[in-house]
Short mmCIF file of C-alpha atoms and ligand atoms in Angstrom, two decimals:
data_model
loop_
_atom_site.label_atom_id
_atom_site.label_comp_id
_atom_site.label_asym_id
_atom_site.label_seq_id
_atom_site.Cartn_x
_atom_site.Cartn_y
_atom_site.Cartn_z
CA MET Y 1 0.08 0.00 0.05
CA SER Y 2 1.38 4.08 -0.45
CA SER Y 3 1.10 6.30 1.69
CA LEU Y 4 -0.89 8.82 2.28
CA ALA Y 5 0.63 11.66 0.48
CA ASP Y 6 -0.03 9.46 -2.37
CA VAL Y 7 -4.04 9.37 -1.60
CA ARG Y 8 -3.82 12.64 -0.86
CA ASP Y 9 -3.25 13.63 -4.43
CA ILE Y 10 -6.30 11.71 -5.77
CA GLU Y 11 -8.82 14.43 -6.17
CA LEU Y 12 -12.16 13.24 -5.81
CA VAL Y 13 -15.24 15.33 -7.70
CA GLY Y 14 -18.89 16.16 -7.72
CA ALA Y 15 -20.43 12.81 -6.81
CA GLN Y 16 -17.68 10.96 -6.33
CA GLN Y 17 -16.93 12.93 -3.50
CA THR Y 18 -19.69 11.57 -1.60
CA LEU Y 19 -18.71 7.95 -0.72
CA SER Y 20 -17.07 9.74 2.44
CA PRO Y 21 -20.19 10.93 4.07
CA VAL Y 22 -21.62 6.97 3.80
CA LEU Y 23 -18.31 5.61 4.75
CA LYS Y 24 -17.12 7.75 8.05
CA ALA Y 25 -21.01 6.27 9.13
CA LYS Y 26 -19.66 3.13 8.85
CA ALA Y 27 -16.69 3.62 10.06
CA LEU Y 28 -18.70 4.88 13.01
CA ASP Y 29 -20.26 1.64 13.71
CA ASN Y 30 -18.19 0.35 13.77
CA LEU Y 31 -16.83 2.25 16.91
CA LEU Y 32 -20.18 1.59 18.36
CA PRO Y 33 -20.06 -1.05 21.82
CA ASP Y 34 -23.00 -3.82 19.18
CA PRO Y 35 -22.10 -2.04 16.02
CA ILE Y 36 -24.62 -2.14 13.08
CA LEU Y 37 -22.36 -3.76 10.34
CA GLY Y 38 -19.04 -4.08 12.26
CA ASP Y 39 -17.65 -3.32 8.90
CA GLU Y 40 -13.10 -2.77 10.51
CA TYR Y 41 -12.45 -1.91 7.04
CA ALA Y 42 -14.04 1.24 6.88
CA ASP Y 43 -12.62 2.22 10.48
CA ARG Y 44 -8.90 1.48 8.46
CA ALA Y 45 -9.85 3.02 5.27
CA MET Y 46 -11.57 6.39 7.29
CA ARG Y 47 -8.75 6.58 9.21
CA ARG Y 48 -6.26 6.91 5.71
CA LEU Y 49 -8.70 9.44 3.87
CA ASP Y 50 -8.30 11.91 7.11
CA PRO Y 51 -5.66 11.45 9.44
CA ASP Y 52 -7.30 14.56 11.81
CA TYR Y 53 -10.17 11.88 11.87
CA ASP Y 54 -10.85 11.74 15.46
CA SER Y 55 -14.00 9.25 15.89
CA ARG Y 56 -14.60 8.96 19.40
CA ARG Y 57 -15.35 12.00 19.50
CA PHE Y 58 -18.61 11.29 17.62
CA GLY Y 59 -21.11 10.52 19.59
CA THR Y 60 -24.01 7.87 17.62
CA SER Y 61 -26.31 10.84 17.55
CA GLN Y 62 -24.94 11.54 15.00
CA ILE Y 63 -23.30 8.71 13.16
CA GLY Y 64 -25.21 8.88 9.74
CA LEU Y 65 -27.55 6.09 11.09
CA VAL Y 66 -29.46 5.25 7.49
CA ALA Y 67 -26.22 5.40 5.66
CA VAL Y 68 -25.54 2.50 7.41
CA VAL Y 69 -28.84 0.77 8.03
CA ARG Y 70 -29.22 0.41 4.50
CA ALA Y 71 -25.66 -0.77 3.74
CA LYS Y 72 -27.08 -3.95 6.28
CA ALA Y 73 -29.84 -3.66 4.32
CA HIS Y 74 -28.07 -4.66 1.10
CA ASP Y 75 -25.80 -6.71 2.56
CA ASP Y 76 -28.57 -9.22 3.69
CA TRP Y 77 -30.44 -9.30 -0.05
CA ALA Y 78 -26.62 -9.26 -0.73
CA ARG Y 79 -26.45 -12.23 1.33
CA SER Y 80 -29.93 -14.24 0.51
CA PHE Y 81 -28.83 -14.19 -3.18
CA LEU Y 82 -25.81 -15.61 -2.61
CA ALA Y 83 -26.33 -18.50 -0.22
CA GLU Y 84 -28.79 -19.31 -3.27
CA HIS Y 85 -26.76 -19.16 -5.71
CA PRO Y 86 -22.92 -19.80 -4.88
CA ASN Y 87 -22.11 -19.42 -9.03
CA ALA Y 88 -23.46 -16.30 -9.67
CA VAL Y 89 -21.47 -12.65 -10.37
CA VAL Y 90 -21.41 -9.92 -8.18
CA LEU Y 91 -21.68 -6.83 -9.99
CA HIS Y 92 -21.72 -3.99 -7.24
CA LEU Y 93 -22.25 -0.52 -9.00
CA GLY Y 94 -20.91 2.55 -7.82
CA CYS Y 95 -18.71 1.35 -4.45
CA GLY Y 96 -16.72 3.85 -3.21
CA LEU Y 97 -14.88 2.98 -0.17
CA ASP Y 98 -16.96 0.33 0.50
CA SER Y 99 -15.86 -3.24 1.88
CA ARG Y 100 -18.97 -5.27 1.03
CA ALA Y 101 -16.30 -8.63 -0.93
CA TYR Y 102 -14.46 -7.92 2.85
CA ARG Y 103 -17.78 -7.99 5.08
CA ILE Y 104 -19.70 -10.43 2.77
CA ASP Y 105 -15.95 -12.98 2.12
CA PRO Y 106 -18.55 -15.18 -0.07
CA PRO Y 107 -17.03 -18.62 -0.68
CA ALA Y 108 -14.39 -19.19 -3.81
CA THR Y 109 -17.14 -19.32 -6.49
CA VAL Y 110 -18.29 -16.21 -6.35
CA ASP Y 111 -17.33 -13.88 -9.10
CA TRP Y 112 -16.92 -10.05 -7.70
CA TYR Y 113 -17.04 -7.29 -9.61
CA ASP Y 114 -16.24 -3.95 -7.66
CA LEU Y 115 -17.27 -0.45 -10.39
CA ASP Y 116 -17.30 3.29 -10.14
CA TYR Y 117 -15.41 5.92 -11.15
CA PRO Y 118 -11.40 5.46 -12.08
CA SER Y 119 -10.45 8.06 -9.98
CA VAL Y 120 -12.45 6.19 -7.25
CA ILE Y 121 -11.18 2.87 -8.16
CA GLU Y 122 -7.46 4.52 -7.68
CA LEU Y 123 -8.05 5.73 -4.59
CA ARG Y 124 -9.71 2.39 -3.55
CA GLN Y 125 -5.91 0.22 -4.74
CA GLN Y 126 -4.35 2.55 -3.05
CA ILE Y 127 -6.06 2.26 0.67
CA LEU Y 128 -8.40 -1.60 0.38
CA PRO Y 129 -6.45 -5.27 0.09
CA PRO Y 130 -6.25 -6.62 -2.86
CA ARG Y 131 -8.63 -9.71 -2.65
CA GLU Y 132 -9.14 -13.65 -5.36
CA HIS Y 133 -12.38 -13.99 -7.56
CA TYR Y 134 -12.36 -10.05 -6.71
CA THR Y 135 -11.81 -7.00 -10.02
CA LEU Y 136 -12.23 -3.19 -9.86
CA ILE Y 137 -12.70 -1.73 -12.63
CA GLY Y 138 -11.91 2.04 -13.34
CA SER Y 139 -15.04 3.45 -15.38
CA SER Y 140 -18.78 5.18 -15.51
CA VAL Y 141 -21.94 2.45 -15.08
CA THR Y 142 -23.16 4.84 -17.62
CA ASP Y 143 -20.49 3.93 -20.99
CA SER Y 144 -21.92 -0.04 -21.31
CA ALA Y 145 -18.37 -0.79 -22.31
CA TRP Y 146 -17.78 -2.27 -19.28
CA LEU Y 147 -20.15 -5.46 -19.27
CA ASP Y 148 -18.96 -6.90 -21.96
CA ARG Y 149 -16.22 -7.36 -19.24
CA ILE Y 150 -18.36 -9.80 -16.88
CA PRO Y 151 -18.10 -13.22 -18.23
CA ARG Y 152 -22.21 -14.17 -18.83
CA GLY Y 153 -23.95 -17.63 -18.52
CA ARG Y 154 -23.84 -17.36 -14.87
CA PRO Y 155 -26.73 -15.96 -12.50
CA VAL Y 156 -26.10 -12.17 -11.71
CA LEU Y 157 -26.42 -10.22 -8.49
CA MET Y 158 -26.45 -6.27 -9.31
CA ILE Y 159 -26.03 -3.91 -6.37
CA ALA Y 160 -25.92 -0.67 -6.50
CA GLU Y 161 -25.90 1.68 -3.10
CA GLY Y 162 -26.53 5.31 -3.36
CA LEU Y 163 -25.69 5.75 -7.08
CA ALA Y 164 -29.14 5.53 -9.06
CA PRO Y 165 -30.19 8.39 -7.26
CA TYR Y 166 -26.84 10.86 -9.44
CA LEU Y 167 -28.23 8.79 -12.66
CA THR Y 168 -30.43 10.22 -15.59
CA SER Y 169 -33.80 8.24 -15.01
CA ALA Y 170 -33.12 6.93 -19.04
CA GLU Y 171 -29.33 5.53 -17.59
CA LEU Y 172 -30.98 3.91 -14.98
CA ARG Y 173 -32.55 2.33 -17.01
CA GLN Y 174 -30.43 0.88 -19.56
CA LEU Y 175 -28.86 -0.09 -16.88
CA LEU Y 176 -31.13 -2.42 -15.85
CA THR Y 177 -32.34 -3.64 -18.66
CA GLY Y 178 -28.38 -3.95 -19.97
CA VAL Y 179 -27.98 -6.16 -16.96
CA VAL Y 180 -30.61 -8.05 -17.89
CA ASP Y 181 -30.10 -8.81 -21.88
CA ALA Y 182 -26.94 -10.52 -20.95
CA PHE Y 183 -27.78 -12.42 -17.47
CA PRO Y 184 -29.76 -15.71 -17.75
CA THR Y 185 -31.31 -14.70 -14.19
CA GLY Y 186 -30.56 -13.10 -11.24
CA GLN Y 187 -31.29 -10.29 -8.65
CA ILE Y 188 -30.81 -5.89 -8.85
CA GLN Y 189 -30.83 -4.30 -5.86
CA PHE Y 190 -30.52 -0.14 -5.28
CA ASP Y 191 -31.58 2.50 -3.10
CA THR Y 192 -34.13 5.15 -4.88
CA VAL Y 193 -35.00 8.19 -3.40
CA SER Y 194 -38.87 9.68 -4.14
CA VAL Y 195 -39.75 12.57 -6.56
CA TRP Y 196 -39.95 14.70 -4.25
CA ALA Y 197 -36.79 14.01 -2.23
CA TRP Y 198 -34.99 14.31 -6.12
CA ARG Y 199 -36.70 17.67 -6.66
CA THR Y 200 -35.83 18.86 -2.92
CA SER Y 201 -32.12 17.46 -3.83
CA LYS Y 202 -30.83 20.57 -4.98
CA TRP Y 203 -31.16 22.97 -1.85
CA ASP Y 204 -29.92 19.30 0.14
CA PRO Y 205 -27.08 21.00 1.95
CA THR Y 206 -24.08 18.07 1.28
CA LEU Y 207 -24.76 17.90 -1.68
CA ARG Y 208 -24.32 22.14 -2.92
CA ARG Y 209 -20.79 21.43 -1.05
CA TYR Y 210 -19.90 18.69 -3.50
CA GLY Y 211 -21.81 20.75 -6.38
CA THR Y 212 -23.49 18.08 -6.94
CA GLN Y 213 -27.46 16.67 -6.64
CA PHE Y 214 -29.68 13.67 -7.72
CA HIS Y 215 -31.22 13.10 -10.86
CA CYS Y 216 -33.65 11.16 -10.66
CA GLY Y 217 -36.99 9.78 -7.68
CA PHE Y 218 -40.31 7.60 -8.48
CA ASP Y 219 -42.50 7.87 -6.49
CA HIS Y 220 -43.58 3.89 -7.25
CA PRO Y 221 -40.09 1.88 -7.79
CA ALA Y 222 -42.15 -1.18 -8.73
CA ALA Y 223 -42.88 0.05 -11.45
CA LEU Y 224 -39.36 0.19 -12.80
CA ALA Y 225 -40.38 -3.28 -13.85
CA ASP Y 226 -42.43 -2.45 -17.10
CA TRP Y 227 -38.74 -1.24 -18.18
CA HIS Y 228 -37.80 -5.42 -19.42
CA PRO Y 229 -40.98 -7.87 -20.15
CA ARG Y 230 -38.41 -10.90 -17.70
CA LEU Y 231 -37.70 -8.54 -14.49
CA ASP Y 232 -39.58 -8.71 -11.68
CA TYR Y 233 -40.34 -6.81 -8.78
CA VAL Y 234 -40.77 -8.36 -5.32
CA ASP Y 235 -39.86 -6.38 -2.35
CA GLU Y 236 -38.58 -2.61 -1.04
CA ALA Y 237 -37.46 -1.53 2.42
CA PRO Y 238 -38.24 2.21 3.60
CA MET Y 239 -35.18 2.87 5.03
CA ASN Y 240 -36.18 6.21 7.58
CA ASP Y 241 -38.57 3.97 9.85
CA SER Y 242 -36.67 1.19 9.36
CA PRO Y 243 -36.75 -1.41 13.09
CA ILE Y 244 -33.45 -1.68 13.65
CA LEU Y 245 -32.90 1.54 12.64
CA MET Y 246 -35.77 1.84 15.35
CA ALA Y 247 -33.90 -0.33 17.47
CA LYS Y 248 -30.29 0.98 17.66
CA ALA Y 249 -30.57 4.85 17.75
CA PRO Y 250 -30.56 7.05 20.64
CA ALA Y 251 -33.86 7.94 21.60
CA ASN Y 252 -33.48 11.56 21.06
CA ILE Y 253 -32.75 10.12 17.22
CA ARG Y 254 -35.91 7.64 17.69
CA ARG Y 255 -37.99 10.62 18.64
CA LEU Y 256 -36.87 12.59 15.03
CA TYR Y 257 -37.40 10.00 12.62
CA ARG Y 258 -40.72 10.27 14.05
CA LEU Y 259 -41.57 13.27 13.63
CA LEU Y 260 -40.04 13.73 10.64
CA ASN Y 261 -41.86 10.38 9.29
CA LEU Y 262 -45.89 11.82 10.09
CA VAL Y 263 -44.71 14.65 7.27
CA PRO Y 264 -46.58 13.13 4.06
CA GLY Y 265 -44.04 10.99 1.40
CA MET Y 266 -41.24 11.72 4.14
CA LYS Y 267 -41.28 7.87 5.10
CA ARG Y 268 -40.58 6.75 1.74
CA SER Y 269 -38.29 9.62 0.29
CA THR Y 270 -35.63 6.88 0.54
CA ARG Y 271 -35.82 3.15 0.22
CA ILE Y 272 -33.92 0.36 -1.33
CA VAL Y 273 -35.57 -1.64 -3.54
CA ARG Y 274 -35.41 -5.49 -4.75
CA PHE Y 275 -35.87 -6.94 -8.46
CA ARG Y 276 -35.40 -10.45 -10.32
CA PHE Y 277 -35.45 -11.86 -13.34
C1 SAM Z 301 -23.17 7.85 -2.09
S1 SAM Z 301 -21.87 6.94 -3.10
C2 SAM Z 301 -22.06 5.51 -1.97
C3 SAM Z 301 -20.84 4.83 -1.93
C4 SAM Z 301 -20.74 2.41 -1.75
N1 SAM Z 301 -22.10 2.56 -2.97
C5 SAM Z 301 -21.50 3.57 -0.38
O1 SAM Z 301 -22.62 3.40 0.07
O2 SAM Z 301 -20.10 3.31 0.66
C6 SAM Z 301 -22.36 7.28 -4.50
C7 SAM Z 301 -20.35 6.72 -5.09
O3 SAM Z 301 -21.54 6.36 -7.00
C8 SAM Z 301 -20.68 6.65 -7.50
N2 SAM Z 301 -21.15 7.11 -8.91
C9 SAM Z 301 -21.79 8.01 -8.86
N3 SAM Z 301 -21.97 7.64 -10.18
C10 SAM Z 301 -21.66 7.52 -10.67
C11 SAM Z 301 -21.72 6.88 -12.17
N4 SAM Z 301 -22.03 6.70 -13.47
N5 SAM Z 301 -20.84 5.35 -12.63
C12 SAM Z 301 -20.00 5.32 -11.48
N6 SAM Z 301 -19.38 5.70 -10.12
C13 SAM Z 301 -20.99 6.16 -9.88
C14 SAM Z 301 -19.70 7.56 -7.28
O4 SAM Z 301 -18.45 7.64 -7.05
C15 SAM Z 301 -19.64 7.30 -5.09
O5 SAM Z 301 -18.38 6.15 -5.77
#
């Protein structure tokens, strides 16, 4: 692994920068006595990125718990698909610095591909260790040439955590239909925001700071199954009132979410959805 100076030389721009608040949330979770995700790689990666990072200054209330709950929900769905399909190919798109392949640690019969923009992949290579049956792809997900590098004929698991809102609806549609066309069977799971959350994202202070915003949102994500005749909607899980969030969050955060969830549309403003084909 390289020195911290090299890590600092890699500049992330726009949506690429959104990988850091979610990484920090996962790193902070790992320091809890009873973590939700328990991701030690996130803590290590966060320390490499920010040498002054003193996570012990933070209390549970400052952790981005929804990001951690979202990651856990994706992991659980992924684990159950891989238990059924131990010969699967995994497409982990917009991977950022997430260490899902290490958390899930699939059997050697699974081939795992982590994809993000080239600069993010360069950063990953410096921060996270290599693995067997694991390949990094530096590309925009919208440049469909990357799909030609993936072996065909096996079940596919496509996971996109925190990615879909940064694509336009047309780009997401092209991605989903491209994956369904390329594989005999599979599961596609991603998270999405509501139309309201998409439209108001231009005023989100974090996204503004990074010079980005969301480009799509859906009030009825189940309807995306209509994009391809072989695609079936399975289910969805709202994040803002998830049972884990309500069980683990400190009382003041639980109260805040209960209050926020009374606002029409808030409860379903961010959810993860699962499709199969
Ligand atoms: C909110 S971060 C989520 C990172 C990671 N999935 C996680 O949950 O920790 C969004 C990620 O999507 C990536 N991304 C956004 N648009 C992309 C695109 N068109 N192609 C590839 N990656 C993209 C960003 O670079 C960033 O790493």
